[in-house]
PDB file of C-alpha atoms and ligand atoms in Angstrom:
ATOM      1  CA  MET A 364       0.163   0.025  -0.030  1.00 33.00           C
ATOM      2  CA  ASN A 365       1.284   3.477  -0.924  1.00 36.00           C
ATOM      3  CA  PRO A 366       1.813   4.687   2.624  1.00 37.00           C
ATOM      4  CA  LEU A 367       0.843   8.494   1.252  1.00 35.00           C
ATOM      5  CA  LEU A 368      -2.423   7.043   0.605  1.00 36.00           C
ATOM      6  CA  ARG A 369      -3.291   5.940   4.163  1.00 38.00           C
ATOM      7  CA  SER A 370      -6.619   7.249   5.394  1.00 39.00           C
ATOM      8  CA  GLY A 371      -6.838   9.829   7.754  1.00 38.00           C
ATOM      9  CA  ALA A 372      -8.996  10.151  11.135  1.00 37.00           C
ATOM     10  CA  ASN A 373     -12.121  11.142   8.739  1.00 40.00           C
ATOM     11  CA  GLY A 374     -11.451   8.447   6.326  1.00 39.00           C
ATOM     12  CA  PHE A 375      -9.980  10.188   3.679  1.00 41.00           C
ATOM     13  CA  ALA A 376      -6.215  10.045   2.433  1.00 42.00           C
ATOM     14  CA  VAL A 377      -3.745  12.039   4.239  1.00 42.00           C
ATOM     15  CA  ALA A 378      -1.965  13.220   1.178  1.00 45.00           C
ATOM     16  CA  ASN A 379      -5.398  14.644  -0.041  1.00 53.00           C
ATOM     17  CA  ARG A 380      -5.964  16.273   3.293  1.00 50.00           C
ATOM     18  CA  ARG A 381      -2.780  18.027   2.824  1.00 47.00           C
ATOM     19  CA  GLN A 382      -3.788  19.266  -0.646  1.00 52.00           C
ATOM     20  CA  PHE A 383      -6.849  20.331   0.820  1.00 57.00           C
ATOM     21  CA  LEU A 384      -5.187  22.772   3.484  1.00 51.00           C
ATOM     22  CA  THR A 385      -2.756  23.757   0.832  1.00 54.00           C
ATOM     23  CA  ARG A 386      -5.508  24.623  -1.508  1.00 58.00           C
ATOM     24  CA  THR A 387      -7.766  26.466   0.987  1.00 61.00           C
ATOM     25  CA  ALA A 388      -4.674  28.716   2.081  1.00 56.00           C
ATOM     26  CA  LEU A 389      -4.393  29.651  -1.659  1.00 54.00           C
ATOM     27  CA  ALA A 390      -7.961  30.063  -2.396  1.00 59.00           C
ATOM     28  CA  ALA A 391      -8.202  32.709   0.884  1.00 56.00           C
ATOM     29  CA  ALA A 392      -4.899  34.384  -0.612  1.00 49.00           C
ATOM     30  CA  PHE A 393      -6.153  34.616  -3.929  1.00 51.00           C
ATOM     31  CA  PHE A 394      -9.697  35.742  -3.978  1.00 53.00           C
ATOM     32  CA  THR A 395      -9.792  37.939  -0.994  1.00 51.00           C
ATOM     33  CA  VAL A 396     -11.199  41.376  -2.505  1.00 47.00           C
ATOM     34  CA  PRO A 397     -10.494  44.272   0.450  1.00 46.00           C
ATOM     35  CA  GLY A 398     -13.449  46.330   0.540  1.00 47.00           C
ATOM     36  CA  ALA A 399     -16.094  43.973  -0.799  1.00 49.00           C
ATOM     37  CA  PHE A 400     -18.458  44.399   2.102  1.00 49.00           C
ATOM     38  CA  ALA A 401     -18.733  47.922   1.558  1.00 46.00           C
ATOM     39  CA  GLU A 402     -20.980  47.447  -1.624  1.00 58.00           C
ATOM     40  CA  ALA A 403     -24.377  46.066  -0.780  1.00 73.00           C
ATOM     41  CA  LEU A 404     -24.727  42.206  -1.136  1.00 90.00           C
ATOM     42  CA  VAL A 405     -27.123  40.751  -3.585  1.00 94.00           C
ATOM     43  CA  HIS A 406     -29.360  38.149  -1.625  1.00 94.00           C
ATOM     44  CA  THR A 407     -29.071  34.557  -3.451  1.00 97.00           C
ATOM     45  CA  PRO A 408     -32.103  33.710  -4.609  1.00 97.00           C
ATOM     46  CA  ARG A 409     -33.735  30.684  -3.579  1.00 97.00           C
ATOM     47  CA  GLN A 410     -34.205  28.283  -5.958  1.00 98.00           C
ATOM     48  CA  THR A 411     -36.092  24.348  -6.292  1.00 98.00           C
ATOM     49  CA  GLU A 412     -34.212  21.538  -4.565  1.00 98.00           C
ATOM     50  CA  GLY A 413     -35.777  19.665  -7.453  1.00 97.00           C
ATOM     51  CA  PRO A 414     -36.173  15.994  -7.134  1.00 97.00           C
ATOM     52  CA  PHE A 415     -32.560  14.338  -6.937  1.00 98.00           C
ATOM     53  CA  TYR A 416     -31.518  15.318  -3.484  1.00 98.00           C
ATOM     54  CA  PRO A 417     -30.119  11.849  -2.523  1.00 98.00           C
ATOM     55  CA  ASP A 418     -32.535   9.441  -1.659  1.00 97.00           C
ATOM     56  CA  LYS A 419     -29.278   7.150  -0.074  1.00 95.00           C
ATOM     57  CA  LEU A 420     -26.510   9.181   0.944  1.00 95.00           C
ATOM     58  CA  PRO A 421     -22.992   7.862  -0.604  1.00 93.00           C
ATOM     59  CA  LEU A 422     -20.956   6.001   2.057  1.00 91.00           C
ATOM     60  CA  ASP A 423     -18.517   8.883   1.822  1.00 94.00           C
ATOM     61  CA  THR A 424     -20.180  12.242   2.096  1.00 96.00           C
ATOM     62  CA  ASP A 425     -16.933  14.375   2.679  1.00 96.00           C
ATOM     63  CA  ASN A 426     -16.241  17.287   0.603  1.00 97.00           C
ATOM     64  CA  ASP A 427     -14.014  15.549  -2.086  1.00 97.00           C
ATOM     65  CA  LEU A 428     -16.442  14.302  -4.629  1.00 97.00           C
ATOM     66  CA  VAL A 429     -13.824  13.123  -7.167  1.00 97.00           C
ATOM     67  CA  ALA A 430     -12.859  10.183  -4.851  1.00 95.00           C
ATOM     68  CA  ILE A 431     -15.120   7.969  -2.817  1.00 94.00           C
ATOM     69  CA  ASN A 432     -13.170   6.956   0.152  1.00 91.00           C
ATOM     70  CA  ASP A 433      -9.604   5.634  -0.141  1.00 88.00           C
ATOM     71  CA  GLY A 434     -10.611   5.034  -3.901  1.00 89.00           C
ATOM     72  CA  THR A 435      -7.613   5.562  -6.117  1.00 90.00           C
ATOM     73  CA  THR A 436      -9.174   5.843  -9.389  1.00 95.00           C
ATOM     74  CA  PRO A 437     -10.755   9.381  -9.590  1.00 96.00           C
ATOM     75  CA  ALA A 438     -14.596  10.787 -11.157  1.00 97.00           C
ATOM     76  CA  VAL A 439     -14.247  11.574 -15.008  1.00 98.00           C
ATOM     77  CA  GLY A 440     -14.699  15.012 -15.678  1.00 98.00           C
ATOM     78  CA  ASP A 441     -12.671  18.238 -15.024  1.00 98.00           C
ATOM     79  CA  ILE A 442     -11.690  18.740 -11.905  1.00 97.00           C
ATOM     80  CA  THR A 443     -12.901  22.047 -10.186  1.00 98.00           C
ATOM     81  CA  TRP A 444     -12.512  23.319  -7.005  1.00 97.00           C
ATOM     82  CA  LEU A 445     -15.754  24.912  -5.370  1.00 98.00           C
ATOM     83  CA  SER A 446     -15.223  27.592  -2.655  1.00 97.00           C
ATOM     84  CA  GLY A 447     -17.035  30.409  -1.424  1.00 97.00           C
ATOM     85  CA  ARG A 448     -18.306  31.656   1.533  1.00 97.00           C
ATOM     86  CA  ILE A 449     -22.061  31.650   3.502  1.00 96.00           C
ATOM     87  CA  LEU A 450     -23.181  35.177   4.450  1.00 94.00           C
ATOM     88  CA  THR A 451     -25.213  37.274   6.060  1.00 91.00           C
ATOM     89  CA  ALA A 452     -26.935  39.876   4.168  1.00 88.00           C
ATOM     90  CA  SER A 453     -24.497  42.538   5.605  1.00 86.00           C
ATOM     91  CA  GLY A 454     -21.408  40.008   4.512  1.00 89.00           C
ATOM     92  CA  GLU A 455     -20.893  38.763   8.161  1.00 91.00           C
ATOM     93  CA  PRO A 456     -19.470  34.981   7.983  1.00 93.00           C
ATOM     94  CA  ILE A 457     -21.808  32.354   8.995  1.00 93.00           C
ATOM     95  CA  ARG A 458     -20.158  29.831  10.748  1.00 93.00           C
ATOM     96  CA  ASN A 459     -21.415  26.216  11.774  1.00 94.00           C
ATOM     97  CA  ALA A 460     -23.330  26.140   8.717  1.00 95.00           C
ATOM     98  CA  THR A 461     -23.452  22.885   6.746  1.00 97.00           C
ATOM     99  CA  VAL A 462     -23.096  23.188   2.901  1.00 98.00           C
ATOM    100  CA  GLU A 463     -24.404  20.337   0.991  1.00 98.00           C
ATOM    101  CA  ILE A 464     -23.673  20.353  -2.629  1.00 98.00           C
ATOM    102  CA  TRP A 465     -25.105  17.251  -5.195  1.00 98.00           C
ATOM    103  CA  GLN A 466     -25.011  17.406  -9.246  1.00 98.00           C
ATOM    104  CA  VAL A 467     -24.678  14.811 -11.720  1.00 98.00           C
ATOM    105  CA  ASP A 468     -21.491  12.950 -13.246  1.00 98.00           C
ATOM    106  CA  HIS A 469     -19.812  13.335 -16.203  1.00 98.00           C
ATOM    107  CA  HIS A 470     -22.509  11.406 -18.199  1.00 97.00           C
ATOM    108  CA  GLY A 471     -25.238  13.471 -16.563  1.00 98.00           C
ATOM    109  CA  VAL A 472     -26.538  10.998 -13.976  1.00 98.00           C
ATOM    110  CA  TYR A 473     -27.429  11.970 -10.383  1.00 98.00           C
ATOM    111  CA  ILE A 474     -26.678   9.030  -7.540  1.00 97.00           C
ATOM    112  CA  HIS A 475     -30.723   9.668  -6.589  1.00 97.00           C
ATOM    113  CA  SER A 476     -32.025   5.883  -7.554  1.00 96.00           C
ATOM    114  CA  GLY A 477     -34.761   7.744  -9.903  1.00 96.00           C
ATOM    115  CA  SER A 478     -32.301   9.396 -11.993  1.00 97.00           C
ATOM    116  CA  SER A 479     -32.375   8.281 -15.811  1.00 94.00           C
ATOM    117  CA  GLY A 480     -28.928   6.716 -17.236  1.00 95.00           C
ATOM    118  CA  LYS A 481     -28.056   4.722 -14.133  1.00 95.00           C
ATOM    119  CA  ALA A 482     -26.488   1.955 -16.136  1.00 96.00           C
ATOM    120  CA  LYS A 483     -23.719   4.693 -17.253  1.00 97.00           C
ATOM    121  CA  ALA A 484     -23.013   5.977 -13.832  1.00 97.00           C
ATOM    122  CA  ASP A 485     -19.728   6.959 -13.126  1.00 97.00           C
ATOM    123  CA  GLY A 486     -19.352   4.806 -10.065  1.00 96.00           C
ATOM    124  CA  ASN A 487     -16.239   6.696  -8.923  1.00 97.00           C
ATOM    125  CA  PHE A 488     -17.877  10.125  -8.644  1.00 97.00           C
ATOM    126  CA  GLN A 489     -19.443  10.856  -5.034  1.00 97.00           C
ATOM    127  CA  GLY A 490     -22.295  12.508  -6.495  1.00 98.00           C
ATOM    128  CA  PHE A 491     -22.805  14.611  -3.195  1.00 98.00           C
ATOM    129  CA  GLY A 492     -20.624  16.109  -0.592  1.00 98.00           C
ATOM    130  CA  ARG A 493     -20.776  18.371   2.777  1.00 98.00           C
ATOM    131  CA  PHE A 494     -18.824  20.749   4.014  1.00 97.00           C
ATOM    132  CA  VAL A 495     -19.595  22.645   7.833  1.00 97.00           C
ATOM    133  CA  THR A 496     -18.149  26.306   7.745  1.00 96.00           C
ATOM    134  CA  GLY A 497     -15.590  27.644  10.464  1.00 94.00           C
ATOM    135  CA  SER A 498     -15.331  31.274  11.775  1.00 93.00           C
ATOM    136  CA  THR A 499     -14.818  32.617   8.341  1.00 95.00           C
ATOM    137  CA  GLY A 500     -17.722  31.121   6.464  1.00 95.00           C
ATOM    138  CA  GLU A 501     -15.856  29.801   3.870  1.00 97.00           C
ATOM    139  CA  TYR A 502     -16.626  26.184   2.387  1.00 97.00           C
ATOM    140  CA  LEU A 503     -14.585  24.249   0.020  1.00 97.00           C
ATOM    141  CA  PHE A 504     -15.242  21.223  -2.325  1.00 97.00           C
ATOM    142  CA  ARG A 505     -12.980  19.058  -4.734  1.00 97.00           C
ATOM    143  CA  THR A 506     -15.706  18.259  -7.756  1.00 98.00           C
ATOM    144  CA  ILE A 507     -15.964  18.193 -11.441  1.00 98.00           C
ATOM    145  CA  LYS A 508     -17.228  20.919 -13.544  1.00 98.00           C
ATOM    146  CA  PRO A 509     -21.227  20.176 -14.144  1.00 98.00           C
ATOM    147  CA  VAL A 510     -22.542  19.046 -17.416  1.00 98.00           C
ATOM    148  CA  PRO A 511     -25.883  19.478 -19.018  1.00 97.00           C
ATOM    149  CA  TYR A 512     -28.119  16.936 -18.976  1.00 97.00           C
ATOM    150  CA  PRO A 513     -31.994  16.763 -21.100  1.00 95.00           C
ATOM    151  CA  GLY A 514     -34.000  19.727 -19.688  1.00 96.00           C
ATOM    152  CA  ARG A 515     -31.623  21.666 -17.867  1.00 98.00           C
ATOM    153  CA  THR A 516     -28.328  23.907 -18.275  1.00 98.00           C
ATOM    154  CA  PRO A 517     -25.462  22.722 -15.823  1.00 98.00           C
ATOM    155  CA  HIS A 518     -25.975  23.665 -12.684  1.00 98.00           C
ATOM    156  CA  ILE A 519     -24.497  22.429  -8.819  1.00 98.00           C
ATOM    157  CA  HIS A 520     -27.372  22.168  -6.288  1.00 98.00           C
ATOM    158  CA  TYR A 521     -26.682  23.753  -2.613  1.00 98.00           C
ATOM    159  CA  ALA A 522     -28.648  23.403   0.479  1.00 98.00           C
ATOM    160  CA  ILE A 523     -27.352  25.409   3.551  1.00 97.00           C
ATOM    161  CA  LYS A 524     -28.338  24.014   6.753  1.00 96.00           C
ATOM    162  CA  MET A 525     -28.262  25.930  10.253  1.00 93.00           C
ATOM    163  CA  LYS A 526     -29.416  25.251  13.411  1.00 89.00           C
ATOM    164  CA  GLY A 527     -32.799  26.647  14.065  1.00 87.00           C
ATOM    165  CA  ARG A 528     -33.389  27.675  10.248  1.00 89.00           C
ATOM    166  CA  ASP A 529     -35.151  26.207   7.507  1.00 90.00           C
ATOM    167  CA  LYS A 530     -33.042  24.420   4.762  1.00 95.00           C
ATOM    168  CA  PHE A 531     -31.962  27.079   1.981  1.00 97.00           C
ATOM    169  CA  THR A 532     -31.786  25.598  -1.227  1.00 98.00           C
ATOM    170  CA  THR A 533     -30.292  27.314  -4.741  1.00 98.00           C
ATOM    171  CA  GLN A 534     -28.155  26.294  -7.508  1.00 98.00           C
ATOM    172  CA  CYS A 535     -25.412  27.802  -9.336  1.00 98.00           C
ATOM    173  CA  TYR A 536     -23.942  27.749 -13.042  1.00 98.00           C
ATOM    174  CA  ILE A 537     -21.427  28.445 -15.193  1.00 98.00           C
ATOM    175  CA  GLU A 538     -20.956  31.695 -16.618  1.00 98.00           C
ATOM    176  CA  GLY A 539     -21.067  31.482 -20.462  1.00 98.00           C
ATOM    177  CA  GLU A 540     -22.861  28.456 -20.814  1.00 98.00           C
ATOM    178  CA  PRO A 541     -25.251  28.694 -23.936  1.00 96.00           C
ATOM    179  CA  GLN A 542     -28.074  26.790 -22.524  1.00 98.00           C
ATOM    180  CA  ASN A 543     -28.299  29.371 -19.528  1.00 98.00           C
ATOM    181  CA  ASP A 544     -30.491  31.733 -21.425  1.00 97.00           C
ATOM    182  CA  ARG A 545     -32.962  28.873 -22.175  1.00 97.00           C
ATOM    183  CA  ASP A 546     -33.030  27.093 -18.555  1.00 98.00           C
ATOM    184  CA  GLY A 547     -36.487  27.347 -16.942  1.00 98.00           C
ATOM    185  CA  VAL A 548     -35.050  27.566 -13.145  1.00 98.00           C
ATOM    186  CA  ILE A 549     -32.459  30.625 -14.032  1.00 98.00           C
ATOM    187  CA  ARG A 550     -35.762  32.220 -16.004  1.00 98.00           C
ATOM    188  CA  GLY A 551     -37.508  31.633 -13.093  1.00 97.00           C
ATOM    189  CA  ILE A 552     -35.160  34.320 -11.289  1.00 98.00           C
ATOM    190  CA  ARG A 553     -36.899  37.301 -12.254  1.00 96.00           C
ATOM    191  CA  ASP A 554     -34.610  40.066 -10.848  1.00 96.00           C
ATOM    192  CA  GLU A 555     -31.125  40.400 -12.859  1.00 97.00           C
ATOM    193  CA  LYS A 556     -28.965  41.042 -10.223  1.00 96.00           C
ATOM    194  CA  ALA A 557     -30.118  38.077  -8.373  1.00 97.00           C
ATOM    195  CA  ARG A 558     -30.032  36.040 -11.420  1.00 97.00           C
ATOM    196  CA  LYS A 559     -26.279  37.076 -12.206  1.00 97.00           C
ATOM    197  CA  SER A 560     -25.409  36.513  -8.739  1.00 97.00           C
ATOM    198  CA  VAL A 561     -25.681  32.650  -9.344  1.00 98.00           C
ATOM    199  CA  ILE A 562     -23.914  32.167 -12.671  1.00 98.00           C
ATOM    200  CA  VAL A 563     -19.734  32.372 -11.826  1.00 98.00           C
ATOM    201  CA  PRO A 564     -16.735  31.898 -13.838  1.00 98.00           C
ATOM    202  CA  PHE A 565     -14.968  28.466 -13.917  1.00 98.00           C
ATOM    203  CA  ASN A 566     -11.313  29.747 -14.717  1.00 97.00           C
ATOM    204  CA  PRO A 567      -8.293  27.252 -14.668  1.00 97.00           C
ATOM    205  CA  LEU A 568      -6.819  27.143 -11.390  1.00 96.00           C
ATOM    206  CA  PRO A 569      -3.698  29.381 -11.222  1.00 94.00           C
ATOM    207  CA  GLY A 570      -0.573  27.233 -11.087  1.00 95.00           C
ATOM    208  CA  SER A 571      -2.547  23.812 -12.198  1.00 95.00           C
ATOM    209  CA  LYS A 572      -0.327  21.594 -14.613  1.00 95.00           C
ATOM    210  CA  THR A 573      -3.220  19.289 -14.919  1.00 95.00           C
ATOM    211  CA  GLY A 574      -5.703  21.558 -16.113  1.00 96.00           C
ATOM    212  CA  GLU A 575      -7.945  21.831 -12.700  1.00 97.00           C
ATOM    213  CA  LEU A 576     -10.515  24.718 -12.729  1.00 98.00           C
ATOM    214  CA  ALA A 577     -11.616  26.701  -9.857  1.00 97.00           C
ATOM    215  CA  ALA A 578     -14.956  28.654  -9.070  1.00 98.00           C
ATOM    216  CA  ARG A 579     -16.333  30.810  -6.566  1.00 97.00           C
ATOM    217  CA  PHE A 580     -19.934  31.359  -5.223  1.00 98.00           C
ATOM    218  CA  ASP A 581     -20.619  33.001  -2.383  1.00 97.00           C
ATOM    219  CA  VAL A 582     -24.011  31.945  -0.941  1.00 97.00           C
ATOM    220  CA  VAL A 583     -25.930  35.405   1.002  1.00 96.00           C
ATOM    221  CA  LEU A 584     -28.752  34.805   2.860  1.00 94.00           C
ATOM    222  CA  GLY A 585     -31.247  37.444   3.813  1.00 82.00           C
ATOM    223  CA  PHE A 586     -32.609  35.912   7.496  1.00 66.00           C
ATOM    224  CA  THR A 587     -35.843  37.486   6.413  1.00 42.00           C
ATOM    225  CA  PRO A 588     -39.076  35.801   5.321  1.00 33.00           C
ATOM    226  CA  GLU A 589     -38.765  35.193   1.666  1.00 35.00           C
ATOM    227  CA  ALA A 590     -41.173  36.778  -0.691  1.00 32.00           C
TER     228      ALA A 590
HETATM  229 FE1  FE2 B 955     -30.657  19.105 -10.962  1.00 54.46          FE
END
């Protein structure tokens, strides 16, 4: 057994954890924009949870969707470091928020038992992940760039869970995807600023030699009853 792949306390490889820490520091340094809070933050619009939240959670629910437990074969797809912050309307970070994401694999298949195309599902893609925010409100996932499936432009589903609050669900999208303009869920967001706030660039990760991508998606919660 490769000693670098020994499992850590949480079940994911020690080598991966070290890489995660490095990436977190990098992301924080690279993306921090001084004075960003001076501007009024756009509330992230609530969007449908959809029918494919996992009906049975995977054995591994960590923040690395590209590898299941100690599996050595990665998921197929464009590896993407997906990060952001969970914020209040005034820009304060929210700690102890559970951020959950779920999305289709490279073939457009959800891990939900009712997803179409199960026969061609990528068994190495976790399909769902969780991250609990710390004091900075920051979250991080390693996943793949989502692909379209019939009827939908590429998207990643989010659920934010906090003690004493209703679950908040939304979706995030890729800037420049041709199907965005025709997507019924995106079009359902009537306010233009709100609509733009959920569409983010997936850019090459600086310094990556393997063509990895990076995307930032902040979730701004209103904490007032939704209209
Ligand atoms: Fe979906």
